[in-house]
mmCIF file with all atom_site columns, C-alpha atoms in Angstrom:
data_model
loop_
_atom_site.group_PDB
_atom_site.id
_atom_site.type_symbol
_atom_site.label_atom_id
_atom_site.label_alt_id
_atom_site.label_comp_id
_atom_site.label_asym_id
_atom_site.label_entity_id
_atom_site.label_seq_id
_atom_site.pdbx_PDB_ins_code
_atom_site.Cartn_x
_atom_site.Cartn_y
_atom_site.Cartn_z
_atom_site.occupancy
_atom_site.B_iso_or_equiv
_atom_site.pdbx_formal_charge
_atom_site.auth_seq_id
_atom_site.auth_comp_id
_atom_site.auth_asym_id
_atom_site.auth_atom_id
_atom_site.pdbx_PDB_model_num
ATOM 1   C CA . UNK V 1 1   ? -8.456  -12.103 -7.517  1.00 0.00 ? 272 UNK V CA 1
ATOM 2   C CA . UNK V 1 2   ? -4.987  -11.343 -8.730  1.00 0.00 ? 273 UNK V CA 1
ATOM 3   C CA . UNK V 1 3   ? -2.093  -12.769 -6.805  1.00 0.00 ? 274 UNK V CA 1
ATOM 4   C CA . UNK V 1 4   ? 1.342   -11.160 -6.965  1.00 0.00 ? 275 UNK V CA 1
ATOM 5   C CA . UNK V 1 5   ? 4.523   -13.249 -6.366  1.00 0.00 ? 276 UNK V CA 1
ATOM 6   C CA . UNK V 1 6   ? 7.730   -11.718 -5.767  1.00 0.00 ? 277 UNK V CA 1
ATOM 7   C CA . UNK V 1 7   ? 11.255  -13.315 -6.027  1.00 0.00 ? 278 UNK V CA 1
ATOM 8   C CA . UNK V 1 8   ? 13.561  -13.652 -4.341  1.00 0.00 ? 279 UNK V CA 1
ATOM 9   C CA . UNK V 1 9   ? 12.273  -13.159 -0.835  1.00 0.00 ? 280 UNK V CA 1
ATOM 10  C CA . UNK V 1 10  ? 15.746  -11.790 0.197   1.00 0.00 ? 281 UNK V CA 1
ATOM 11  C CA . UNK V 1 11  ? 18.886  -10.820 -1.627  1.00 0.00 ? 282 UNK V CA 1
ATOM 12  C CA . UNK V 1 12  ? 22.320  -10.037 -0.274  1.00 0.00 ? 283 UNK V CA 1
ATOM 13  C CA . UNK V 1 13  ? 24.050  -7.134  -1.819  1.00 0.00 ? 284 UNK V CA 1
ATOM 14  C CA . UNK V 1 14  ? 26.805  -4.669  -1.372  1.00 0.00 ? 285 UNK V CA 1
ATOM 15  C CA . UNK V 1 15  ? 26.965  -0.945  -1.974  1.00 0.00 ? 286 UNK V CA 1
ATOM 16  C CA . UNK V 1 16  ? 27.634  -0.379  -5.765  1.00 0.00 ? 287 UNK V CA 1
ATOM 17  C CA . UNK V 1 17  ? 25.815  -3.502  -6.774  1.00 0.00 ? 288 UNK V CA 1
ATOM 18  C CA . UNK V 1 18  ? 23.063  -3.982  -9.358  1.00 0.00 ? 289 UNK V CA 1
ATOM 19  C CA . UNK V 1 19  ? 19.940  -5.640  -7.807  1.00 0.00 ? 290 UNK V CA 1
ATOM 20  C CA . UNK V 1 20  ? 16.942  -7.096  -9.704  1.00 0.00 ? 291 UNK V CA 1
ATOM 21  C CA . UNK V 1 21  ? 13.749  -7.972  -8.095  1.00 0.00 ? 292 UNK V CA 1
ATOM 22  C CA . UNK V 1 22  ? 10.934  -9.887  -9.932  1.00 0.00 ? 293 UNK V CA 1
ATOM 23  C CA . UNK V 1 23  ? 7.126   -9.807  -9.596  1.00 0.00 ? 294 UNK V CA 1
ATOM 24  C CA . UNK V 1 24  ? 4.802   -12.170 -11.404 1.00 0.00 ? 295 UNK V CA 1
ATOM 25  C CA . UNK V 1 25  ? 0.995   -11.561 -11.493 1.00 0.00 ? 296 UNK V CA 1
ATOM 26  C CA . UNK V 1 26  ? -1.353  -14.477 -11.632 1.00 0.00 ? 297 UNK V CA 1
ATOM 27  C CA . UNK V 1 27  ? -3.147  -13.026 -14.697 1.00 0.00 ? 298 UNK V CA 1
ATOM 28  C CA . UNK V 1 28  ? -2.236  -10.202 -17.174 1.00 0.00 ? 299 UNK V CA 1
ATOM 29  C CA . UNK V 1 29  ? -2.399  -6.706  -15.727 1.00 0.00 ? 300 UNK V CA 1
ATOM 30  C CA . UNK V 1 30  ? -0.925  -4.683  -18.549 1.00 0.00 ? 301 UNK V CA 1
ATOM 31  C CA . UNK V 1 31  ? 1.334   -2.210  -16.868 1.00 0.00 ? 302 UNK V CA 1
ATOM 32  C CA . UNK V 1 32  ? -0.897  -1.680  -13.958 1.00 0.00 ? 303 UNK V CA 1
ATOM 33  C CA . UNK V 1 33  ? 1.850   -2.170  -11.306 1.00 0.00 ? 304 UNK V CA 1
ATOM 34  C CA . UNK V 1 34  ? 3.766   -0.131  -8.803  1.00 0.00 ? 305 UNK V CA 1
ATOM 35  C CA . UNK V 1 35  ? 6.799   -0.721  -6.669  1.00 0.00 ? 306 UNK V CA 1
ATOM 36  C CA . UNK V 1 36  ? 7.285   0.509   -3.037  1.00 0.00 ? 307 UNK V CA 1
ATOM 37  C CA . UNK V 1 37  ? 10.221  0.712   -0.721  1.00 0.00 ? 308 UNK V CA 1
ATOM 38  C CA . UNK V 1 38  ? 9.726   0.200   3.003   1.00 0.00 ? 309 UNK V CA 1
ATOM 39  C CA . UNK V 1 39  ? 12.484  0.841   5.619   1.00 0.00 ? 310 UNK V CA 1
ATOM 40  C CA . UNK V 1 40  ? 12.048  -0.743  9.052   1.00 0.00 ? 311 UNK V CA 1
ATOM 41  C CA . UNK V 1 41  ? 9.455   1.070   11.112  1.00 0.00 ? 312 UNK V CA 1
ATOM 42  C CA . UNK V 1 42  ? 8.511   3.467   8.324   1.00 0.00 ? 313 UNK V CA 1
ATOM 43  C CA . UNK V 1 43  ? 5.720   3.899   5.871   1.00 0.00 ? 314 UNK V CA 1
ATOM 44  C CA . UNK V 1 44  ? 6.018   2.606   2.344   1.00 0.00 ? 315 UNK V CA 1
ATOM 45  C CA . UNK V 1 45  ? 7.377   4.937   -0.260  1.00 0.00 ? 316 UNK V CA 1
ATOM 46  C CA . UNK V 1 46  ? 6.155   5.035   -3.947  1.00 0.00 ? 317 UNK V CA 1
ATOM 47  C CA . UNK V 1 47  ? 9.006   4.479   -6.234  1.00 0.00 ? 318 UNK V CA 1
ATOM 48  C CA . UNK V 1 48  ? 7.663   3.314   -9.737  1.00 0.00 ? 319 UNK V CA 1
ATOM 49  C CA . UNK V 1 49  ? 4.154   3.336   -11.048 1.00 0.00 ? 320 UNK V CA 1
ATOM 50  C CA . UNK V 1 50  ? 2.568   2.129   -14.428 1.00 0.00 ? 321 UNK V CA 1
ATOM 51  C CA . UNK V 1 51  ? 5.498   -0.404  -14.450 1.00 0.00 ? 322 UNK V CA 1
ATOM 52  C CA . UNK V 1 52  ? 8.221   2.143   -15.446 1.00 0.00 ? 323 UNK V CA 1
ATOM 53  C CA . UNK V 1 53  ? 7.328   5.648   -14.546 1.00 0.00 ? 324 UNK V CA 1
ATOM 54  C CA . UNK V 1 54  ? 9.714   7.105   -11.826 1.00 0.00 ? 325 UNK V CA 1
ATOM 55  C CA . UNK V 1 55  ? 7.828   8.856   -8.962  1.00 0.00 ? 326 UNK V CA 1
ATOM 56  C CA . UNK V 1 56  ? 8.895   12.448  -8.358  1.00 0.00 ? 327 UNK V CA 1
ATOM 57  C CA . UNK V 1 57  ? 11.919  12.663  -6.196  1.00 0.00 ? 328 UNK V CA 1
ATOM 58  C CA . UNK V 1 58  ? 12.945  9.122   -6.668  1.00 0.00 ? 329 UNK V CA 1
ATOM 59  C CA . UNK V 1 59  ? 16.670  8.675   -7.738  1.00 0.00 ? 330 UNK V CA 1
ATOM 60  C CA . UNK V 1 60  ? 17.169  7.519   -11.331 1.00 0.00 ? 331 UNK V CA 1
ATOM 61  C CA . UNK V 1 61  ? 19.081  4.480   -10.086 1.00 0.00 ? 332 UNK V CA 1
ATOM 62  C CA . UNK V 1 62  ? 15.673  2.943   -9.610  1.00 0.00 ? 333 UNK V CA 1
ATOM 63  C CA . UNK V 1 63  ? 13.843  1.645   -12.652 1.00 0.00 ? 334 UNK V CA 1
ATOM 64  C CA . UNK V 1 64  ? 11.027  -0.661  -13.640 1.00 0.00 ? 335 UNK V CA 1
ATOM 65  C CA . UNK V 1 65  ? 10.126  -2.779  -16.566 1.00 0.00 ? 336 UNK V CA 1
ATOM 66  C CA . UNK V 1 66  ? 7.703   -5.370  -17.828 1.00 0.00 ? 337 UNK V CA 1
ATOM 67  C CA . UNK V 1 67  ? 4.037   -5.937  -18.939 1.00 0.00 ? 338 UNK V CA 1
ATOM 68  C CA . UNK V 1 68  ? 1.525   -8.539  -18.901 1.00 0.00 ? 339 UNK V CA 1
ATOM 69  C CA . UNK V 1 69  ? 2.416   -10.833 -16.066 1.00 0.00 ? 340 UNK V CA 1
ATOM 70  C CA . UNK V 1 70  ? 6.271   -10.457 -15.404 1.00 0.00 ? 341 UNK V CA 1
ATOM 71  C CA . UNK V 1 71  ? 7.806   -7.352  -14.027 1.00 0.00 ? 342 UNK V CA 1
ATOM 72  C CA . UNK V 1 72  ? 11.161  -6.225  -12.793 1.00 0.00 ? 343 UNK V CA 1
ATOM 73  C CA . UNK V 1 73  ? 12.503  -3.542  -10.398 1.00 0.00 ? 344 UNK V CA 1
ATOM 74  C CA . UNK V 1 74  ? 16.104  -2.843  -10.831 1.00 0.00 ? 345 UNK V CA 1
ATOM 75  C CA . UNK V 1 75  ? 18.350  -0.795  -8.566  1.00 0.00 ? 346 UNK V CA 1
ATOM 76  C CA . UNK V 1 76  ? 21.739  0.148   -10.033 1.00 0.00 ? 347 UNK V CA 1
ATOM 77  C CA . UNK V 1 77  ? 24.724  1.359   -8.006  1.00 0.00 ? 348 UNK V CA 1
ATOM 78  C CA . UNK V 1 78  ? 23.083  0.352   -4.748  1.00 0.00 ? 349 UNK V CA 1
ATOM 79  C CA . UNK V 1 79  ? 23.438  3.020   -2.102  1.00 0.00 ? 350 UNK V CA 1
ATOM 80  C CA . UNK V 1 80  ? 23.448  2.437   1.724   1.00 0.00 ? 351 UNK V CA 1
ATOM 81  C CA . UNK V 1 81  ? 20.015  3.884   2.083   1.00 0.00 ? 352 UNK V CA 1
ATOM 82  C CA . UNK V 1 82  ? 18.569  1.309   -0.393  1.00 0.00 ? 353 UNK V CA 1
ATOM 83  C CA . UNK V 1 83  ? 18.795  -1.517  2.020   1.00 0.00 ? 354 UNK V CA 1
ATOM 84  C CA . UNK V 1 84  ? 15.040  -2.047  2.653   1.00 0.00 ? 355 UNK V CA 1
ATOM 85  C CA . UNK V 1 85  ? 12.162  -4.214  1.706   1.00 0.00 ? 356 UNK V CA 1
ATOM 86  C CA . UNK V 1 86  ? 10.443  -3.721  -1.611  1.00 0.00 ? 357 UNK V CA 1
ATOM 87  C CA . UNK V 1 87  ? 6.827   -4.591  -2.546  1.00 0.00 ? 358 UNK V CA 1
ATOM 88  C CA . UNK V 1 88  ? 4.938   -4.721  -5.920  1.00 0.00 ? 359 UNK V CA 1
ATOM 89  C CA . UNK V 1 89  ? 1.265   -3.828  -6.070  1.00 0.00 ? 360 UNK V CA 1
ATOM 90  C CA . UNK V 1 90  ? -1.213  -4.485  -8.884  1.00 0.00 ? 361 UNK V CA 1
ATOM 91  C CA . UNK V 1 91  ? -3.697  -1.751  -9.644  1.00 0.00 ? 362 UNK V CA 1
ATOM 92  C CA . UNK V 1 92  ? -5.431  -3.684  -12.411 1.00 0.00 ? 363 UNK V CA 1
ATOM 93  C CA . UNK V 1 93  ? -8.551  -4.583  -10.470 1.00 0.00 ? 364 UNK V CA 1
ATOM 94  C CA . UNK V 1 94  ? -10.104 -4.730  -7.086  1.00 0.00 ? 365 UNK V CA 1
ATOM 95  C CA . UNK V 1 95  ? -9.280  -6.140  -4.593  1.00 0.00 ? 366 UNK V CA 1
ATOM 96  C CA . UNK V 1 96  ? -5.841  -4.582  -4.956  1.00 0.00 ? 367 UNK V CA 1
ATOM 97  C CA . UNK V 1 97  ? -2.927  -6.844  -3.977  1.00 0.00 ? 368 UNK V CA 1
ATOM 98  C CA . UNK V 1 98  ? 0.695   -6.656  -3.136  1.00 0.00 ? 369 UNK V CA 1
ATOM 99  C CA . UNK V 1 99  ? 3.589   -9.136  -3.431  1.00 0.00 ? 370 UNK V CA 1
ATOM 100 C CA . UNK V 1 100 ? 5.113   -10.724 -0.301  1.00 0.00 ? 371 UNK V CA 1
ATOM 101 C CA . UNK V 1 101 ? 8.189   -8.407  -0.285  1.00 0.00 ? 372 UNK V CA 1
ATOM 102 C CA . UNK V 1 102 ? 11.833  -8.679  -1.164  1.00 0.00 ? 373 UNK V CA 1
ATOM 103 C CA . UNK V 1 103 ? 14.427  -7.686  1.467   1.00 0.00 ? 374 UNK V CA 1
ATOM 104 C CA . UNK V 1 104 ? 17.729  -6.209  0.158   1.00 0.00 ? 375 UNK V CA 1
ATOM 105 C CA . UNK V 1 105 ? 20.185  -6.942  2.879   1.00 0.00 ? 376 UNK V CA 1
ATOM 106 C CA . UNK K 2 1   ? 0.527   16.694  2.386   1.00 0.00 ? 76  UNK K CA 1
ATOM 107 C CA . UNK K 2 2   ? 0.155   14.768  5.562   1.00 0.00 ? 77  UNK K CA 1
ATOM 108 C CA . UNK K 2 3   ? -1.831  11.875  6.869   1.00 0.00 ? 78  UNK K CA 1
ATOM 109 C CA . UNK K 2 4   ? -2.083  11.139  10.392  1.00 0.00 ? 79  UNK K CA 1
ATOM 110 C CA . UNK K 2 5   ? -3.780  7.810   11.765  1.00 0.00 ? 80  UNK K CA 1
ATOM 111 C CA . UNK K 2 6   ? -5.227  7.380   15.174  1.00 0.00 ? 81  UNK K CA 1
ATOM 112 C CA . UNK K 2 7   ? -7.618  5.119   16.981  1.00 0.00 ? 82  UNK K CA 1
ATOM 113 C CA . UNK K 2 8   ? -5.539  1.983   17.269  1.00 0.00 ? 83  UNK K CA 1
ATOM 114 C CA . UNK K 2 9   ? -5.236  0.155   20.496  1.00 0.00 ? 84  UNK K CA 1
ATOM 115 C CA . UNK K 2 10  ? -5.864  -3.199  22.245  1.00 0.00 ? 85  UNK K CA 1
ATOM 116 C CA . UNK K 2 11  ? -9.313  -4.728  21.758  1.00 0.00 ? 86  UNK K CA 1
ATOM 117 C CA . UNK K 2 12  ? -10.725 -8.076  22.612  1.00 0.00 ? 87  UNK K CA 1
ATOM 118 C CA . UNK K 2 13  ? -11.655 -10.612 20.008  1.00 0.00 ? 88  UNK K CA 1
ATOM 119 C CA . UNK K 2 14  ? -15.191 -9.840  18.734  1.00 0.00 ? 89  UNK K CA 1
ATOM 120 C CA . UNK K 2 15  ? -14.785 -6.178  19.634  1.00 0.00 ? 90  UNK K CA 1
ATOM 121 C CA . UNK K 2 16  ? -14.849 -3.062  17.413  1.00 0.00 ? 91  UNK K CA 1
ATOM 122 C CA . UNK K 2 17  ? -12.514 -0.115  16.765  1.00 0.00 ? 92  UNK K CA 1
ATOM 123 C CA . UNK K 2 18  ? -12.825 2.900   14.494  1.00 0.00 ? 93  UNK K CA 1
ATOM 124 C CA . UNK K 2 19  ? -9.606  4.118   12.994  1.00 0.00 ? 94  UNK K CA 1
ATOM 125 C CA . UNK K 2 20  ? -9.212  7.767   11.746  1.00 0.00 ? 95  UNK K CA 1
ATOM 126 C CA . UNK K 2 21  ? -6.952  9.230   9.086   1.00 0.00 ? 96  UNK K CA 1
ATOM 127 C CA . UNK K 2 22  ? -6.725  13.036  9.267   1.00 0.00 ? 97  UNK K CA 1
ATOM 128 C CA . UNK K 2 23  ? -5.515  14.663  6.082   1.00 0.00 ? 98  UNK K CA 1
ATOM 129 C CA . UNK K 2 24  ? -3.845  18.034  5.556   1.00 0.00 ? 99  UNK K CA 1
ATOM 130 C CA . UNK K 2 25  ? -2.588  19.708  2.437   1.00 0.00 ? 100 UNK K CA 1
ATOM 131 C CA . UNK K 2 26  ? -5.266  18.214  0.142   1.00 0.00 ? 101 UNK K CA 1
ATOM 132 C CA . UNK K 2 27  ? -8.926  17.338  0.345   1.00 0.00 ? 102 UNK K CA 1
ATOM 133 C CA . UNK K 2 28  ? -9.956  13.690  0.866   1.00 0.00 ? 103 UNK K CA 1
ATOM 134 C CA . UNK K 2 29  ? -13.139 14.405  -1.325  1.00 0.00 ? 104 UNK K CA 1
ATOM 135 C CA . UNK K 2 30  ? -10.949 14.809  -4.327  1.00 0.00 ? 105 UNK K CA 1
ATOM 136 C CA . UNK K 2 31  ? -8.958  11.608  -4.038  1.00 0.00 ? 106 UNK K CA 1
ATOM 137 C CA . UNK K 2 32  ? -9.435  7.807   -3.631  1.00 0.00 ? 107 UNK K CA 1
ATOM 138 C CA . UNK K 2 33  ? -8.139  6.806   -0.318  1.00 0.00 ? 108 UNK K CA 1
ATOM 139 C CA . UNK K 2 34  ? -7.202  3.411   0.911   1.00 0.00 ? 109 UNK K CA 1
ATOM 140 C CA . UNK K 2 35  ? -6.132  1.352   3.985   1.00 0.00 ? 110 UNK K CA 1
ATOM 141 C CA . UNK K 2 36  ? -3.282  -1.002  4.000   1.00 0.00 ? 111 UNK K CA 1
ATOM 142 C CA . UNK K 2 37  ? -2.189  -3.089  7.022   1.00 0.00 ? 112 UNK K CA 1
ATOM 143 C CA . UNK K 2 38  ? 0.981   -4.951  8.074   1.00 0.00 ? 113 UNK K CA 1
ATOM 144 C CA . UNK K 2 39  ? 0.938   -7.701  10.680  1.00 0.00 ? 114 UNK K CA 1
ATOM 145 C CA . UNK K 2 40  ? 4.037   -7.752  12.923  1.00 0.00 ? 115 UNK K CA 1
ATOM 146 C CA . UNK K 2 41  ? 6.951   -9.065  10.971  1.00 0.00 ? 116 UNK K CA 1
ATOM 147 C CA . UNK K 2 42  ? 4.922   -9.597  7.910   1.00 0.00 ? 117 UNK K CA 1
ATOM 148 C CA . UNK K 2 43  ? 4.277   -7.931  4.568   1.00 0.00 ? 118 UNK K CA 1
ATOM 149 C CA . UNK K 2 44  ? 1.719   -5.420  3.367   1.00 0.00 ? 119 UNK K CA 1
ATOM 150 C CA . UNK K 2 45  ? -1.820  -6.308  2.877   1.00 0.00 ? 120 UNK K CA 1
ATOM 151 C CA . UNK K 2 46  ? -4.411  -4.140  1.182   1.00 0.00 ? 121 UNK K CA 1
ATOM 152 C CA . UNK K 2 47  ? -7.555  -3.938  3.212   1.00 0.00 ? 122 UNK K CA 1
ATOM 153 C CA . UNK K 2 48  ? -10.047 -1.388  1.753   1.00 0.00 ? 123 UNK K CA 1
ATOM 154 C CA . UNK K 2 49  ? -10.341 1.538   -0.511  1.00 0.00 ? 124 UNK K CA 1
ATOM 155 C CA . UNK K 2 50  ? -12.595 3.927   -2.475  1.00 0.00 ? 125 UNK K CA 1
ATOM 156 C CA . UNK K 2 51  ? -12.726 3.530   -6.233  1.00 0.00 ? 126 UNK K CA 1
ATOM 157 C CA . UNK K 2 52  ? -12.790 7.246   -6.742  1.00 0.00 ? 127 UNK K CA 1
ATOM 158 C CA . UNK K 2 53  ? -14.316 10.402  -5.280  1.00 0.00 ? 128 UNK K CA 1
ATOM 159 C CA . UNK K 2 54  ? -17.644 8.804   -4.586  1.00 0.00 ? 129 UNK K CA 1
ATOM 160 C CA . UNK K 2 55  ? -18.824 6.333   -1.995  1.00 0.00 ? 130 UNK K CA 1
ATOM 161 C CA . UNK K 2 56  ? -18.093 3.172   -4.080  1.00 0.00 ? 131 UNK K CA 1
ATOM 162 C CA . UNK K 2 57  ? -15.654 1.039   -1.946  1.00 0.00 ? 132 UNK K CA 1
ATOM 163 C CA . UNK K 2 58  ? -14.029 -2.229  -2.145  1.00 0.00 ? 133 UNK K CA 1
ATOM 164 C CA . UNK K 2 59  ? -12.646 -4.589  0.462   1.00 0.00 ? 134 UNK K CA 1
ATOM 165 C CA . UNK K 2 60  ? -10.255 -7.484  0.872   1.00 0.00 ? 135 UNK K CA 1
ATOM 166 C CA . UNK K 2 61  ? -12.012 -10.907 1.199   1.00 0.00 ? 136 UNK K CA 1
ATOM 167 C CA . UNK K 2 62  ? -10.448 -11.167 4.670   1.00 0.00 ? 137 UNK K CA 1
ATOM 168 C CA . UNK K 2 63  ? -12.351 -8.190  6.031   1.00 0.00 ? 138 UNK K CA 1
ATOM 169 C CA . UNK K 2 64  ? -15.453 -7.960  3.829   1.00 0.00 ? 139 UNK K CA 1
ATOM 170 C CA . UNK K 2 65  ? -18.645 -7.747  5.882   1.00 0.00 ? 140 UNK K CA 1
ATOM 171 C CA . UNK K 2 66  ? -16.656 -6.726  9.046   1.00 0.00 ? 141 UNK K CA 1
ATOM 172 C CA . UNK K 2 67  ? -14.845 -3.542  8.000   1.00 0.00 ? 142 UNK K CA 1
ATOM 173 C CA . UNK K 2 68  ? -16.355 -0.311  6.416   1.00 0.00 ? 143 UNK K CA 1
ATOM 174 C CA . UNK K 2 69  ? -14.392 2.586   4.991   1.00 0.00 ? 144 UNK K CA 1
ATOM 175 C CA . UNK K 2 70  ? -15.903 6.008   4.910   1.00 0.00 ? 145 UNK K CA 1
ATOM 176 C CA . UNK K 2 71  ? -14.939 9.681   4.738   1.00 0.00 ? 146 UNK K CA 1
ATOM 177 C CA . UNK K 2 72  ? -16.071 12.942  6.343   1.00 0.00 ? 147 UNK K CA 1
ATOM 178 C CA . UNK K 2 73  ? -15.253 15.793  4.059   1.00 0.00 ? 148 UNK K CA 1
ATOM 179 C CA . UNK K 2 74  ? -16.118 18.313  6.733   1.00 0.00 ? 149 UNK K CA 1
ATOM 180 C CA . UNK K 2 75  ? -13.342 16.876  8.944   1.00 0.00 ? 150 UNK K CA 1
ATOM 181 C CA . UNK K 2 76  ? -11.101 16.021  5.900   1.00 0.00 ? 151 UNK K CA 1
ATOM 182 C CA . UNK K 2 77  ? -10.742 12.596  7.436   1.00 0.00 ? 152 UNK K CA 1
ATOM 183 C CA . UNK K 2 78  ? -11.083 9.032   6.378   1.00 0.00 ? 153 UNK K CA 1
ATOM 184 C CA . UNK K 2 79  ? -12.293 6.266   8.672   1.00 0.00 ? 154 UNK K CA 1
ATOM 185 C CA . UNK K 2 80  ? -12.100 2.463   8.836   1.00 0.00 ? 155 UNK K CA 1
ATOM 186 C CA . UNK K 2 81  ? -14.851 0.942   11.153  1.00 0.00 ? 156 UNK K CA 1
ATOM 187 C CA . UNK K 2 82  ? -13.733 -2.466  12.254  1.00 0.00 ? 157 UNK K CA 1
ATOM 188 C CA . UNK K 2 83  ? -16.163 -4.900  13.702  1.00 0.00 ? 158 UNK K CA 1
ATOM 189 C CA . UNK K 2 84  ? -15.907 -8.538  14.898  1.00 0.00 ? 159 UNK K CA 1
ATOM 190 C CA . UNK K 2 85  ? -12.226 -8.220  15.308  1.00 0.00 ? 160 UNK K CA 1
ATOM 191 C CA . UNK K 2 86  ? -10.125 -11.378 15.217  1.00 0.00 ? 161 UNK K CA 1
ATOM 192 C CA . UNK K 2 87  ? -6.625  -12.109 16.328  1.00 0.00 ? 162 UNK K CA 1
ATOM 193 C CA . UNK K 2 88  ? -5.403  -12.112 12.720  1.00 0.00 ? 163 UNK K CA 1
ATOM 194 C CA . UNK K 2 89  ? -6.462  -8.401  12.322  1.00 0.00 ? 164 UNK K CA 1
ATOM 195 C CA . UNK K 2 90  ? -3.538  -7.482  14.552  1.00 0.00 ? 165 UNK K CA 1
ATOM 196 C CA . UNK K 2 91  ? -1.465  -5.147  12.599  1.00 0.00 ? 166 UNK K CA 1
ATOM 197 C CA . UNK K 2 92  ? -0.229  -1.675  11.920  1.00 0.00 ? 167 UNK K CA 1
ATOM 198 C CA . UNK K 2 93  ? -2.882  0.008   9.752   1.00 0.00 ? 168 UNK K CA 1
ATOM 199 C CA . UNK K 2 94  ? -1.666  2.671   7.245   1.00 0.00 ? 169 UNK K CA 1
ATOM 200 C CA . UNK K 2 95  ? -3.924  5.076   5.250   1.00 0.00 ? 170 UNK K CA 1
ATOM 201 C CA . UNK K 2 96  ? -2.733  6.154   1.848   1.00 0.00 ? 171 UNK K CA 1
ATOM 202 C CA . UNK K 2 97  ? -3.766  8.761   -0.877  1.00 0.00 ? 172 UNK K CA 1
ATOM 203 C CA . UNK K 2 98  ? -4.027  7.920   -4.423  1.00 0.00 ? 173 UNK K CA 1
ATOM 204 C CA . UNK K 2 99  ? -1.517  9.550   -6.860  1.00 0.00 ? 174 UNK K CA 1
ATOM 205 C CA . UNK K 2 100 ? -4.343  10.829  -9.087  1.00 0.00 ? 175 UNK K CA 1
ATOM 206 C CA . UNK K 2 101 ? -7.246  13.176  -8.318  1.00 0.00 ? 176 UNK K CA 1
ATOM 207 C CA . UNK K 2 102 ? -10.743 12.618  -9.663  1.00 0.00 ? 177 UNK K CA 1
ATOM 208 C CA . UNK K 2 103 ? -13.175 9.637   -10.103 1.00 0.00 ? 178 UNK K CA 1
ATOM 209 C CA . UNK K 2 104 ? -10.946 7.464   -12.264 1.00 0.00 ? 179 UNK K CA 1
ATOM 210 C CA . UNK K 2 105 ? -7.621  7.281   -10.466 1.00 0.00 ? 180 UNK K CA 1
ATOM 211 C CA . UNK K 2 106 ? -5.075  4.663   -11.286 1.00 0.00 ? 181 UNK K CA 1
ATOM 212 C CA . UNK K 2 107 ? -4.753  3.405   -7.612  1.00 0.00 ? 182 UNK K CA 1
ATOM 213 C CA . UNK K 2 108 ? -1.113  3.983   -7.001  1.00 0.00 ? 183 UNK K CA 1
ATOM 214 C CA . UNK K 2 109 ? -0.429  5.515   -3.563  1.00 0.00 ? 184 UNK K CA 1
ATOM 215 C CA . UNK K 2 110 ? 1.952   8.433   -3.139  1.00 0.00 ? 185 UNK K CA 1
ATOM 216 C CA . UNK K 2 111 ? 1.464   9.581   0.495   1.00 0.00 ? 186 UNK K CA 1
ATOM 217 C CA . UNK K 2 112 ? 1.132   7.325   3.478   1.00 0.00 ? 187 UNK K CA 1
ATOM 218 C CA . UNK K 2 113 ? 0.606   7.942   7.056   1.00 0.00 ? 188 UNK K CA 1
ATOM 219 C CA . UNK K 2 114 ? 2.909   6.526   9.754   1.00 0.00 ? 189 UNK K CA 1
ATOM 220 C CA . UNK K 2 115 ? 0.338   3.947   10.823  1.00 0.00 ? 190 UNK K CA 1
ATOM 221 C CA . UNK K 2 116 ? -1.612  3.028   14.072  1.00 0.00 ? 191 UNK K CA 1
ATOM 222 C CA . UNK K 2 117 ? -1.250  -0.241  15.756  1.00 0.00 ? 192 UNK K CA 1
ATOM 223 C CA . UNK K 2 118 ? -4.321  -2.521  16.426  1.00 0.00 ? 193 UNK K CA 1
ATOM 224 C CA . UNK K 2 119 ? -3.855  -5.379  18.766  1.00 0.00 ? 194 UNK K CA 1
ATOM 225 C CA . UNK K 2 120 ? -6.643  -8.072  19.110  1.00 0.00 ? 195 UNK K CA 1
ATOM 226 C CA . UNK K 2 121 ? -6.067  -10.194 22.149  1.00 0.00 ? 196 UNK K CA 1
ATOM 227 C CA . UNK K 2 122 ? -7.926  -11.456 25.125  1.00 0.00 ? 197 UNK K CA 1
#
C-alpha cells in the first residue's frame, strides 16, 4: 500500500503570503496525485489533479508540481478564504490513500 | 450535481448500519463512486470505492471484510453496508464522485456530499 506523508502539519501565514505544502509518496506514483481543500465543517474540494492540472473554477493562485515521489502545492497571494486544511491523495493504485493534512492558519 | 448522504446515527459496537448516497444531476452507473471518512478532529481516510462503472470494488484494510459498497442505478444511489462496527469506525462519512466518466477513471473526486455522522458507542 502507498503511504502519503505531508509536511508541515501546520503553517502560519498572512494574507498575501506565498505558502508551499509538500507531499511525499512511499513509492513512485508518476503524477497520479490530487490536492483538496477542506474548510471546517465542509466537504473537501478538488483543487489540483494529475499533479498540476487546475480543477475548473479554482483560482489560478493555486498550483501544483512534482512527479515520482515528491509533490508540492503552492498558494500565491494567500487570500482570507484560503485558510483551511489541505490534503494530497494518490490515485496510482488501490487502496487509495490521503496525506495527513496541512492546516494553513 | 448533488450528493446527499443519509443513514448515519448511533450504533453499538458489533452492530450494523447502511449508509446511502443519493445522487442527482448525473448517473451513478456512469462514474466510479467512493466513500471517504473523517474521524472527529482527524484527517480524511479513504474507505471504499468502485474501480469503474462495473461492480469491481476495493476497500481499505481497516474495513475489508466488514464493509460493502454497492449501487442501485434505479434509485441513482450508492450504498455502504457497514457490519461488525467498532468504536474506531466513528466518523463523518462522505461519498464522492469521480472526475472521469467510464470504466477507466483516474480516481480524482470532483463532487462530494456533506457527510453523515456515524457514532459507534455503547
